[in-house]
């Protein structure tokens, strides 16, 4: 077999389109990839299969192997030709799947997903006999019952709204009145706010209180909370094809679209979407069109766009003017990719710090925690945070927050043991992780903390 002398990076867009047309004519014989899809005119293709066919057509060698591995190397060639590569499941920068681990992808395809069910041929059905989907009242058989399982209806109701005002917020938040006003001003100005800081500084707690302050009540019907994580995707958040109760797939709106539709029907009142651990997901891929639609001056129907999965003729999507986003971001986890600048300029940022001063001390004293216990807690944690902040390998982002101590003991007599257990069971193990390569330093700081 002659060796092709064509550089794979010299493929043209026309050659790739010719390969896509040929694949359409041959039918869906090639399975889609596990991680990446090439999206073209509403259809999805395996990127490496497309590149390989285009390479063979360009070289004229029917069996010419595509010289680049799957994943990032192949995707870069296709993206340079203005083709869209979509990720089915977002991956972090240090994930092995990002570089196209083909063996891992093949193993994922072999994962057990339940016993296979033989499809009943259409000709085998008697005329007039309804299919299981057409006869939902028939008794379920062992072969079909698993395909018709539905999620149970929730057995709870939303709590009734209670009035919530500024005095309540200042009484339970460990921030100054000036900082509270600054956070509210940023939220009203940008409509998109991120609360960032070390773990345990009350970011999620504050996010919900900011929403309640703007609503004037603890109205759960107008506040939605979602948490991002590494497997969270655009299809989960915005729109995509997901399994239904009959063993198939159908187009379903994600949390964002559903929330915006509810808000659009009630334009005179604000709605708040809270995104916890925002930077634990691949934010740029999850947000998609929100890079445009989140801007304060790009709200409303005048700036609507058509979503990629939406069928032809469907209404375009927009973010209503009464929707506000509040995200929380942990700065200590260095395994997470930082937010890109395109996303950053659409948010206002408010930083939170650990608070072991008067607000926490007054809170604990109001719950009858003895003064000696309060003094030991605040002194030890303040000293420890100073050591962490001064460490060049850690820094202020790794300081310990006050939320570890926001559940006071039931009685004053239980306070010393309560503090000791928190220090032994929650703080000390974290110090072992912080100074994993310096066990002597970890032991030194634990000895000071627990003495």
mmCIF file of N, CA, C and O in Angstrom, residues 90 228 234 278 281-291 338-340 342-343:
data_model
loop_
_atom_site.group_PDB
_atom_site.id
_atom_site.type_symbol
_atom_site.label_atom_id
_atom_site.label_comp_id
_atom_site.label_asym_id
_atom_site.label_seq_id
_atom_site.Cartn_x
_atom_site.Cartn_y
_atom_site.Cartn_z
ATOM 1 N N UNK A 90 -18.342 17.477 29.859
ATOM 2 C CA UNK A 90 -17.189 18.337 30.060
ATOM 3 C C UNK A 90 -16.110 17.662 30.876
ATOM 4 O O UNK A 90 -16.390 16.904 31.786
ATOM 5 N N UNK A 228 -22.789 22.905 40.119
ATOM 6 C CA UNK A 228 -21.993 22.390 39.010
ATOM 7 C C UNK A 228 -21.012 21.329 39.526
ATOM 8 O O UNK A 228 -20.610 21.353 40.685
ATOM 9 N N UNK A 234 -23.809 21.055 29.061
ATOM 10 C CA UNK A 234 -24.740 21.986 28.408
ATOM 11 C C UNK A 234 -26.126 21.367 28.299
ATOM 12 O O UNK A 234 -27.142 22.038 28.472
ATOM 13 N N UNK A 278 -19.529 26.970 41.197
ATOM 14 C CA UNK A 278 -19.601 27.267 39.764
ATOM 15 C C UNK A 278 -18.362 26.776 39.012
ATOM 16 O O UNK A 278 -18.470 26.237 37.911
ATOM 17 N N UNK A 281 -17.421 22.918 37.388
ATOM 18 C CA UNK A 281 -17.793 22.453 36.060
ATOM 19 C C UNK A 281 -16.969 23.166 34.998
ATOM 20 O O UNK A 281 -16.268 24.143 35.273
ATOM 21 N N UNK A 282 -17.052 22.687 33.772
ATOM 22 C CA UNK A 282 -16.410 23.357 32.640
ATOM 23 C C UNK A 282 -17.358 24.473 32.205
ATOM 24 O O UNK A 282 -18.230 24.293 31.362
ATOM 25 N N UNK A 283 -17.179 25.642 32.807
ATOM 26 C CA UNK A 283 -18.188 26.699 32.727
ATOM 27 C C UNK A 283 -18.427 27.166 31.299
ATOM 28 O O UNK A 283 -19.567 27.384 30.885
ATOM 29 N N UNK A 284 -17.367 27.329 30.515
ATOM 30 C CA UNK A 284 -17.540 27.825 29.148
ATOM 31 C C UNK A 284 -18.406 26.876 28.324
ATOM 32 O O UNK A 284 -19.247 27.310 27.529
ATOM 33 N N UNK A 285 -18.234 25.571 28.493
ATOM 34 C CA UNK A 285 -19.037 24.605 27.734
ATOM 35 C C UNK A 285 -20.454 24.519 28.273
ATOM 36 O O UNK A 285 -21.401 24.339 27.514
ATOM 37 N N UNK A 286 -20.619 24.617 29.584
ATOM 38 C CA UNK A 286 -21.953 24.519 30.170
ATOM 39 C C UNK A 286 -22.799 25.721 29.785
ATOM 40 O O UNK A 286 -23.969 25.596 29.432
ATOM 41 N N UNK A 287 -22.206 26.899 29.804
ATOM 42 C CA UNK A 287 -22.981 28.114 29.569
ATOM 43 C C UNK A 287 -23.390 28.289 28.106
ATOM 44 O O UNK A 287 -24.467 28.779 27.825
ATOM 45 N N UNK A 288 -22.526 27.950 27.163
ATOM 46 C CA UNK A 288 -22.901 28.085 25.753
ATOM 47 C C UNK A 288 -23.280 29.513 25.393
ATOM 48 O O UNK A 288 -22.505 30.454 25.547
ATOM 49 N N UNK A 289 -24.513 29.689 24.941
ATOM 50 C CA UNK A 289 -24.989 30.999 24.476
ATOM 51 C C UNK A 289 -25.051 32.043 25.583
ATOM 52 O O UNK A 289 -25.230 33.236 25.295
ATOM 53 N N UNK A 290 -24.930 31.630 26.839
ATOM 54 C CA UNK A 290 -25.006 32.601 27.921
ATOM 55 C C UNK A 290 -23.859 33.594 27.882
ATOM 56 O O UNK A 290 -23.929 34.662 28.496
ATOM 57 N N UNK A 291 -22.775 33.268 27.190
ATOM 58 C CA UNK A 291 -21.703 34.240 27.028
ATOM 59 C C UNK A 291 -22.245 35.543 26.440
ATOM 60 O O UNK A 291 -21.757 36.624 26.744
ATOM 61 N N UNK A 338 -9.341 27.846 35.724
ATOM 62 C CA UNK A 338 -9.856 29.184 36.030
ATOM 63 C C UNK A 338 -10.869 29.639 34.990
ATOM 64 O O UNK A 338 -10.893 29.152 33.858
ATOM 65 N N UNK A 339 -11.713 30.584 35.378
ATOM 66 C CA UNK A 339 -12.683 31.137 34.443
ATOM 67 C C UNK A 339 -11.960 31.948 33.377
ATOM 68 O O UNK A 339 -10.996 32.661 33.672
ATOM 69 N N UNK A 340 -12.427 31.852 32.132
ATOM 70 C CA UNK A 340 -11.801 32.652 31.090
ATOM 71 C C UNK A 340 -12.306 34.096 31.183
ATOM 72 O O UNK A 340 -13.291 34.400 31.839
ATOM 73 N N UNK A 342 -13.685 36.046 28.997
ATOM 74 C CA UNK A 342 -14.984 36.337 28.396
ATOM 75 C C UNK A 342 -16.114 36.148 29.403
ATOM 76 O O UNK A 342 -17.089 36.893 29.412
ATOM 77 N N UNK A 343 -15.970 35.131 30.264
ATOM 78 C CA UNK A 343 -16.969 34.925 31.308
ATOM 79 C C UNK A 343 -16.799 35.924 32.440
ATOM 80 O O UNK A 343 -17.786 36.433 32.993
#
